[in-house]
CSV table of C-alpha atoms in Angstrom, one decimal:
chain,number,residue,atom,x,y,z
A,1,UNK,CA,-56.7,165.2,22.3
A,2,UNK,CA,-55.4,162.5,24.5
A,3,UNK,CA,-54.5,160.3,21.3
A,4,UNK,CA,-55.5,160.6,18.1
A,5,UNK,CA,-54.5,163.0,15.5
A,6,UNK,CA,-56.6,163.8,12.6
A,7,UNK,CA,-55.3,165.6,9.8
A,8,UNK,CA,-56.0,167.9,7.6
A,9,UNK,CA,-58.1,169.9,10.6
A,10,UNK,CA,-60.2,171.4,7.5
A,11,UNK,CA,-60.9,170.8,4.1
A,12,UNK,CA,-62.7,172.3,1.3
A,13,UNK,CA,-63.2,170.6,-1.8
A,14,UNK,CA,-65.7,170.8,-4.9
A,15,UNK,CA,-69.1,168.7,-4.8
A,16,UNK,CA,-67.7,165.2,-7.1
A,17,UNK,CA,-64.6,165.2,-5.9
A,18,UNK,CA,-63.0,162.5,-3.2
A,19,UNK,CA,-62.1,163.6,0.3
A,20,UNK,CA,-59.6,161.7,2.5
A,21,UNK,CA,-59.0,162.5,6.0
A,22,UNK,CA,-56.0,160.6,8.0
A,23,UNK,CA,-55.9,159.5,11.7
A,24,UNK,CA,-53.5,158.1,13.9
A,25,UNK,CA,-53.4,156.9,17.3
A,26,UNK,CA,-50.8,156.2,19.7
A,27,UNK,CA,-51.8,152.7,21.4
A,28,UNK,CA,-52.2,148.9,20.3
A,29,UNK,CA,-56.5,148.4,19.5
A,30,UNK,CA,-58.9,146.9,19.4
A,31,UNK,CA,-61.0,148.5,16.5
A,32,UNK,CA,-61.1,152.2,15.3
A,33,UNK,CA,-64.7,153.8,14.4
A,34,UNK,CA,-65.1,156.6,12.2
A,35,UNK,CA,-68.0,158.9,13.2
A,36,UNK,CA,-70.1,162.2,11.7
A,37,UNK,CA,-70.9,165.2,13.1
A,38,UNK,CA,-73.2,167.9,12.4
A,39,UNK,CA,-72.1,171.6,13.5
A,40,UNK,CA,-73.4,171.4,17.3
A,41,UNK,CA,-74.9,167.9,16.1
A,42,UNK,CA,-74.9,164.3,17.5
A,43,UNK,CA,-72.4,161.5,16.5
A,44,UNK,CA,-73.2,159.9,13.4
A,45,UNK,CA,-71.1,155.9,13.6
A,46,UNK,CA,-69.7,155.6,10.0
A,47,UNK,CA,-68.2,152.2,9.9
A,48,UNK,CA,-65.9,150.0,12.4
A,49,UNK,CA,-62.7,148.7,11.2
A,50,UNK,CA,-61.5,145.7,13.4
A,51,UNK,CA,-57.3,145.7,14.0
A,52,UNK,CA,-57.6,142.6,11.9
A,53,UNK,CA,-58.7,144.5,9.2
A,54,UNK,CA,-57.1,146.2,6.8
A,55,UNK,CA,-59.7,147.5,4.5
A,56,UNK,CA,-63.6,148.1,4.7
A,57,UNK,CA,-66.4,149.7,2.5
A,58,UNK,CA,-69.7,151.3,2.9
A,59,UNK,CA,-71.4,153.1,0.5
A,60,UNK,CA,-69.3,155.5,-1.1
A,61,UNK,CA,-66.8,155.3,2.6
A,62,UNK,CA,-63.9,153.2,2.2
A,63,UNK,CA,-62.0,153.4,5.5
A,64,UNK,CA,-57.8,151.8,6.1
A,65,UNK,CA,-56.1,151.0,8.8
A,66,UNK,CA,-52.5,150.8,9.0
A,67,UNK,CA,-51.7,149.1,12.4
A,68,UNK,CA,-47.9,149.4,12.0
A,69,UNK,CA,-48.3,152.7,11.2
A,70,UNK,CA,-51.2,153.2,14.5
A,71,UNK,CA,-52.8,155.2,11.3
A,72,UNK,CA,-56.2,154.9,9.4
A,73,UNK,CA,-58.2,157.2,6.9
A,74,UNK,CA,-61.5,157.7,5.5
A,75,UNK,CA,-62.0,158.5,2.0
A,76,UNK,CA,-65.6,159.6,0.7
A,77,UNK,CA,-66.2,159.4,-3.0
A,78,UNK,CA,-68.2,161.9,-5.2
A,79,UNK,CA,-68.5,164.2,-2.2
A,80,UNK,CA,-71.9,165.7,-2.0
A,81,UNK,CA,-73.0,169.1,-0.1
A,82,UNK,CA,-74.9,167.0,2.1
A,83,UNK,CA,-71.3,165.3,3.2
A,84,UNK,CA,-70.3,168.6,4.6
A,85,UNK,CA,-69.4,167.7,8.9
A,86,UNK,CA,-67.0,166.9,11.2
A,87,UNK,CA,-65.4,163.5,11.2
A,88,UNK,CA,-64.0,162.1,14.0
A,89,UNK,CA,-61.8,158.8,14.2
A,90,UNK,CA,-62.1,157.0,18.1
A,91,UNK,CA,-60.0,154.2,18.6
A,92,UNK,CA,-60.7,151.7,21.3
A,93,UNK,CA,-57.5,150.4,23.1
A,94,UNK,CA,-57.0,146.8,23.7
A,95,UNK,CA,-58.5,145.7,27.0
A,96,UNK,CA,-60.0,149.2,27.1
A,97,UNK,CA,-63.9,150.4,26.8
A,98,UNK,CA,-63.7,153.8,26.7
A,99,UNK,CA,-63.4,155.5,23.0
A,100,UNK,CA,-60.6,157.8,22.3
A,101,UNK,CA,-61.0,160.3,19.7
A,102,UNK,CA,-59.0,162.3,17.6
A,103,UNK,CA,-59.1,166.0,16.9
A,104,UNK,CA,-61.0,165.7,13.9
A,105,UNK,CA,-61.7,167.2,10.0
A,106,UNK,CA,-63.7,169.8,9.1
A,107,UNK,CA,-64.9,168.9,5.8
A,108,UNK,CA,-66.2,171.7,3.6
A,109,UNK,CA,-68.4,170.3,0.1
A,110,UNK,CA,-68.6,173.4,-1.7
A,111,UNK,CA,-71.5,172.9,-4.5
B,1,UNK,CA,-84.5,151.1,14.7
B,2,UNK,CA,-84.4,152.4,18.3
B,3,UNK,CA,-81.6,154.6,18.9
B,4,UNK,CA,-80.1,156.3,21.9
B,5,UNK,CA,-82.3,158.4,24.0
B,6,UNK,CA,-81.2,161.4,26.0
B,7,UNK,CA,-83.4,164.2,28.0
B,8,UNK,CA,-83.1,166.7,28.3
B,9,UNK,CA,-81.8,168.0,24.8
B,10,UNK,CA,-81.2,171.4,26.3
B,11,UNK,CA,-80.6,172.3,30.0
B,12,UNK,CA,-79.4,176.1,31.1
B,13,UNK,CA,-78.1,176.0,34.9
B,14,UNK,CA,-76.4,178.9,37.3
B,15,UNK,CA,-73.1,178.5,38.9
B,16,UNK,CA,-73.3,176.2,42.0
B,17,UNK,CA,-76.2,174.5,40.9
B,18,UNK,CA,-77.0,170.8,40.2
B,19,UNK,CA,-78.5,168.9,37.0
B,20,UNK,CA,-79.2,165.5,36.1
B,21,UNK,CA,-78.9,163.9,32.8
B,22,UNK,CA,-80.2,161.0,31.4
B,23,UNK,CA,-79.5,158.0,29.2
B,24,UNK,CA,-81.9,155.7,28.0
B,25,UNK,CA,-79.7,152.7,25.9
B,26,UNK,CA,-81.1,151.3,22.8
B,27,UNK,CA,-82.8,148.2,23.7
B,28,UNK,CA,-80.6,145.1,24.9
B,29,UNK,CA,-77.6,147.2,25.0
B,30,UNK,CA,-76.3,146.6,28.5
B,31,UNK,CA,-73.2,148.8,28.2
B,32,UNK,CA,-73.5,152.8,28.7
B,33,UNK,CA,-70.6,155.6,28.3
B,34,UNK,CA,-70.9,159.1,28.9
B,35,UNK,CA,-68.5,162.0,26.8
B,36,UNK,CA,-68.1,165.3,27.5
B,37,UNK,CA,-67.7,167.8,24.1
B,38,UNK,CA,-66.1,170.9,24.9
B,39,UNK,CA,-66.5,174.0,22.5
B,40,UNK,CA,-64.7,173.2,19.3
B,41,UNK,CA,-63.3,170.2,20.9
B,42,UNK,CA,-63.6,166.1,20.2
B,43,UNK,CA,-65.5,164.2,22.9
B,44,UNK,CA,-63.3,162.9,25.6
B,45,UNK,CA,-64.6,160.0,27.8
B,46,UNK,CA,-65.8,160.1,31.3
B,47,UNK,CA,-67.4,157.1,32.8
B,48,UNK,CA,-68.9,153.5,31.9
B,49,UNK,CA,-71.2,151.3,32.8
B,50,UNK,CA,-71.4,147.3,32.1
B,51,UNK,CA,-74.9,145.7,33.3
B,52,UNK,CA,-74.7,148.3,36.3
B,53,UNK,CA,-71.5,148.5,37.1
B,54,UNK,CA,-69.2,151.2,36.4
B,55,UNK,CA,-66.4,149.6,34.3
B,56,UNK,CA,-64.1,152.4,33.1
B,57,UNK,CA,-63.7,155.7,33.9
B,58,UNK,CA,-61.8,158.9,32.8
B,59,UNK,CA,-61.3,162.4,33.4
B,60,UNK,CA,-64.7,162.6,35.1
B,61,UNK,CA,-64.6,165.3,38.1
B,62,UNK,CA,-65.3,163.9,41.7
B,63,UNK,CA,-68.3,166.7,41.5
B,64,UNK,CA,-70.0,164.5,38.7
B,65,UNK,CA,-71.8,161.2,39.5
B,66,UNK,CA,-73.3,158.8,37.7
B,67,UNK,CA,-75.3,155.3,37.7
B,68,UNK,CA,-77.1,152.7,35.8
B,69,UNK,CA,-80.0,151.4,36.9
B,70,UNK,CA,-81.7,148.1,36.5
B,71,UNK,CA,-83.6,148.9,33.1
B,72,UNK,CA,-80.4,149.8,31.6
B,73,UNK,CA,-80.7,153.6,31.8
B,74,UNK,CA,-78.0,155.8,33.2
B,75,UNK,CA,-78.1,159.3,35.1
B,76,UNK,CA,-75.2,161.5,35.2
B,77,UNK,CA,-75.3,164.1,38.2
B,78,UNK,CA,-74.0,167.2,37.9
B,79,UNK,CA,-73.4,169.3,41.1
B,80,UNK,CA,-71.3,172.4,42.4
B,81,UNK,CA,-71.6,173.2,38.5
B,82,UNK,CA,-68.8,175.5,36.9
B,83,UNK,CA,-69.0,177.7,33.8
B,84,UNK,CA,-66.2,175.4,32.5
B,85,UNK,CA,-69.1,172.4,32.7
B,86,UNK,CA,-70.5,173.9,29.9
B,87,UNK,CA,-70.3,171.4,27.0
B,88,UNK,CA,-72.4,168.8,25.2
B,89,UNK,CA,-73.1,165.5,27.2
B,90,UNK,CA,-73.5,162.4,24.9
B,91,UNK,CA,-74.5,158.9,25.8
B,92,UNK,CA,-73.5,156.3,23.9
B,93,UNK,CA,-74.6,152.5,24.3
B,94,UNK,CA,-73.0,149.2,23.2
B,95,UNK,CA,-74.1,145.3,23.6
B,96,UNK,CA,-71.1,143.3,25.6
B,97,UNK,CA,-68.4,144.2,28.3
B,98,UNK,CA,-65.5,144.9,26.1
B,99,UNK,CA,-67.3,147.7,23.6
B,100,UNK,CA,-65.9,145.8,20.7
B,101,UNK,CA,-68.9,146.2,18.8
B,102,UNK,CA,-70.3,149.8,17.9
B,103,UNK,CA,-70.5,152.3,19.9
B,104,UNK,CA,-73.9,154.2,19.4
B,105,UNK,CA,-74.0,157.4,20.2
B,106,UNK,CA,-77.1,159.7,21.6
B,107,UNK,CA,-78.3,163.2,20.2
B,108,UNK,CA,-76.7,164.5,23.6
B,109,UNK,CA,-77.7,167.4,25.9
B,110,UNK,CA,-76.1,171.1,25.8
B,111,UNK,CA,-75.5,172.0,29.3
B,112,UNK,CA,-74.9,175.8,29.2
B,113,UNK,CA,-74.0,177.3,32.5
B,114,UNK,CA,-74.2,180.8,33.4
């Protein structure tokens, strides 16, 4: 990936439980997105978290961002089958447009 | 709500041969980016456009063109195309130069070249 690093690369966990998934990125931003993705799928957008921001919620997604670490995570609460996908952080660089994205997590809810 | 249109959804193409995709933004977004997804791999950027201008671009290859016209919609060409091309194409579109807001992203078309 040309930036970002997701980790773990998979995870499996049982339906109810949480599931976090970190991501860091090399460059000052703008804003970092979090996105879904269905095996094969289009992107799903998840929530936006401004570089001003340290903290934001949706739904059962509550998303960090670290900016003197250059790190963020999502975490997903009562994890349903339905949440099984692949996440993908994309960070947008100051003064940039394009999106970078990291390699991504593989998230496995096993019911 | 509107979302991001793309067509075609599936396109199969021999070596050497061209293809066009295209974009159609959701309404008032003037901004349109094009990613290419690689087997297993995360999306990686290849060329924007801001109210018909092209205003970033990446690792896009000088075989691949693309436009935006005056309704908003965008065409990425495809010629010479390699079995390496195969991949999924997605369009994304934003409202503003800078893409500070969301970017939203289309279903995206499966090139598959054989």
């Amino acid at each position: 990936s040309q930036q970002g690093e997701e980790d773990p690369q998979a995870l499996s966990i049982q339906e109810g439980e949480n599931a976090t998934m970190n991501c860091s990125y090399k460059t000052s931003i703008n804003n970092l997105q979090w996105y879904r993705q269905n095996s094969g799928r289009g992107l799903v957008h998840l929530i936006l978290i401004r570089s001003n921001e340290r903290e934001k919620h949706s739904g059962r997604l509550r998303v960090t961002l670290d900016t003197s670490k250059k790190s963020s995570s999502l975490l997903i609460t009562a994890s349903r089958a339905a949440d099984t996908a692949s996440y993908f952080c994309a960070s947008l660089r100051q003064g940039a447009q394009k999106l970078v994205f990291g390699q991504g997590t593989r998230l496995t809810i096993n019911p | 709500a509107a979302g991001v249109i793309q067509s075609p959804r599936h396109l199969i193409k021999e070596k050497r041969e061209t293809a066009t995709l295209k974009c159609y933004p959701i309404p008032r977004h003037d901004t349109v980016y094009w990613y290419q997804q690689g087997p297993g791999q995360d999306p990686q950027f290849l060329i924007s456009f801001y109210e018909k201008m092209q205003s970033d671009k990446g690792s896009i290859p000088d075989r691949f063109s693309a436009q935006q016209f005056s309704d908003y919609h965008s065409e990425l060409n495809m010629s010479s195309l390699e079995l390496g091309d195969s991949a999924l194409y997605f369009c994304a579109s934003s409202l503003g130069l800078w893409g500070t807001d969301t970017q939203y992203f289309g279903p995206g078309t499966r090139l598959t070249v054989l």
